[in-house]
GROMACS .gro file of C-alpha atoms in nm:
model
   95
    1GLU     CA    1   1.930   0.515   2.081
    2PHE     CA    2   1.625   0.436   1.799
    3ARG     CA    3   1.512   0.571   1.496
    4ARG     CA    4   1.209   0.432   1.392
    5VAL     CA    5   0.985   0.223   1.478
    6LEU     CA    6   0.859  -0.036   1.253
    7PHE     CA    7   0.539  -0.154   1.269
    8ARG     CA    8   0.392  -0.462   1.007
    9SER     CA    9   0.030  -0.517   0.998
   10SER     CA   10  -0.008  -0.898   0.797
   11GLY     CA   11  -0.224  -0.649   0.637
   12GLY     CA   12  -0.541  -0.759   0.379
   13THR     CA   13  -0.929  -0.722   0.364
   14LEU     CA   14  -1.021  -0.816   0.747
   15ILE     CA   15  -1.403  -0.991   0.835
   16ALA     CA   16  -1.531  -1.040   1.121
   17GLY     CA   17  -1.566  -1.410   1.325
   18ASN     CA   18  -1.286  -1.465   0.952
   19SER     CA   19  -1.008  -1.394   0.879
   20SER     CA   20  -0.675  -1.328   1.180
   21VAL     CA   21  -0.408  -1.085   1.110
   22ASN     CA   22  -0.059  -0.982   1.294
   23LEU     CA   23   0.058  -0.736   1.406
   24THR     CA   24   0.509  -0.664   1.471
   25CYS     CA   25   0.735  -0.440   1.587
   26ASP     CA   26   1.061  -0.393   1.554
   27ALA     CA   27   1.264  -0.107   1.618
   28GLN     CA   28   1.675  -0.004   1.480
   29GLY     CA   29   1.895  -0.024   1.796
   30THR     CA   30   1.847  -0.286   2.130
   31ILE     CA   31   1.531  -0.365   2.238
   32ILE     CA   32   1.468  -0.387   2.604
   33THR     CA   33   1.139  -0.378   2.668
   34ARG     CA   34   0.784  -0.420   2.425
   35ALA     CA   35   0.386  -0.287   2.517
   36TRP     CA   36   0.155  -0.331   2.343
   37THR     CA   37  -0.180  -0.057   2.366
   38LYS     CA   38  -0.530  -0.035   2.182
   39GLY     CA   39  -0.708   0.307   2.303
   40GLY     CA   40  -0.452   0.345   2.516
   41GLN     CA   41  -0.476   0.027   2.701
   42PRO     CA   42  -0.283  -0.224   2.769
   43LEU     CA   43  -0.338  -0.536   2.540
   44SER     CA   44  -0.347  -0.867   2.727
   45PRO     CA   45  -0.364  -1.211   2.573
   46ASN     CA   46  -0.697  -1.438   2.580
   47ASP     CA   47  -0.870  -1.628   2.379
   48ARG     CA   48  -0.810  -1.481   2.039
   49THR     CA   49  -0.499  -1.268   2.053
   50THR     CA   50  -0.157  -1.413   2.192
   51PHE     CA   51   0.190  -1.268   2.201
   52SER     CA   52   0.516  -1.443   2.031
   53ALA     CA   53   0.809  -1.400   2.185
   54GLU     CA   54   0.965  -1.071   2.343
   55ASN     CA   55   0.574  -0.929   2.256
   56ARG     CA   56   0.763  -0.877   1.895
   57THR     CA   57   0.434  -1.016   1.751
   58LEU     CA   58   0.059  -1.008   1.809
   59SER     CA   59  -0.199  -1.219   1.660
   60ILE     CA   60  -0.562  -1.198   1.680
   61SER     CA   61  -0.753  -1.494   1.560
   62PRO     CA   62  -1.007  -1.460   1.493
   63VAL     CA   63  -1.082  -1.057   1.442
   64GLU     CA   64  -1.383  -0.916   1.611
   65SER     CA   65  -1.588  -0.567   1.486
   66GLY     CA   66  -1.413  -0.472   1.897
   67ASP     CA   67  -1.140  -0.552   1.748
   68ASN     CA   68  -1.102  -0.173   1.545
   69GLY     CA   69  -0.899   0.040   1.654
   70GLN     CA   70  -0.538   0.208   1.746
   71TYR     CA   71  -0.291  -0.040   1.863
   72THR     CA   72  -0.001   0.084   1.979
   73CYS     CA   73   0.436  -0.094   2.019
   74THR     CA   74   0.647   0.127   2.228
   75VAL     CA   75   1.000  -0.023   2.253
   76ASN     CA   76   1.232   0.063   2.500
   77ASN     CA   77   1.534   0.065   2.603
   78PRO     CA   78   1.742   0.186   2.898
   79VAL     CA   79   1.850   0.529   2.726
   80SER     CA   80   1.528   0.544   2.460
   81SER     CA   81   1.186   0.450   2.355
   82ALA     CA   82   1.005   0.513   2.119
   83HIS     CA   83   0.648   0.404   2.006
   84GLU     CA   84   0.388   0.326   1.657
   85THR     CA   85   0.066   0.312   1.604
   86HIS     CA   86  -0.110   0.095   1.316
   87THR     CA   87  -0.537   0.190   1.300
   88LEU     CA   88  -0.718  -0.200   1.289
   89VAL     CA   89  -0.996  -0.193   1.019
   90VAL     CA   90  -1.225  -0.458   1.058
   91ASN     CA   91  -1.570  -0.545   0.807
   92CYS     CA   92  -1.788  -0.623   0.914
   93GLU     CA   93  -1.994  -0.907   0.646
   94TYR     CA   94  -2.319  -0.940   0.554
   95PHE     CA   95  -2.548  -1.240   0.426
   0.00000   0.00000   0.00000
């Protein structure tokens, strides 16, 4: 059974078109699967979004303004499920 989900962001101020971010999802207990969603919709890899082995880390490079929002990692094993949500804030820089 999971006691808590540990969610880490590589953090710092994110600037659209310039910055990258890594979101890492761990939990205490045996993890069988991890799933990532943004605003309730499943995330898929694309030219800017990649996942590490076993979906532990979600990487977005570079971030864009559309990446703003709530990212949820859900971890599952045969006896329990747990999730944690992180709000990503991307700033637009105007010159």
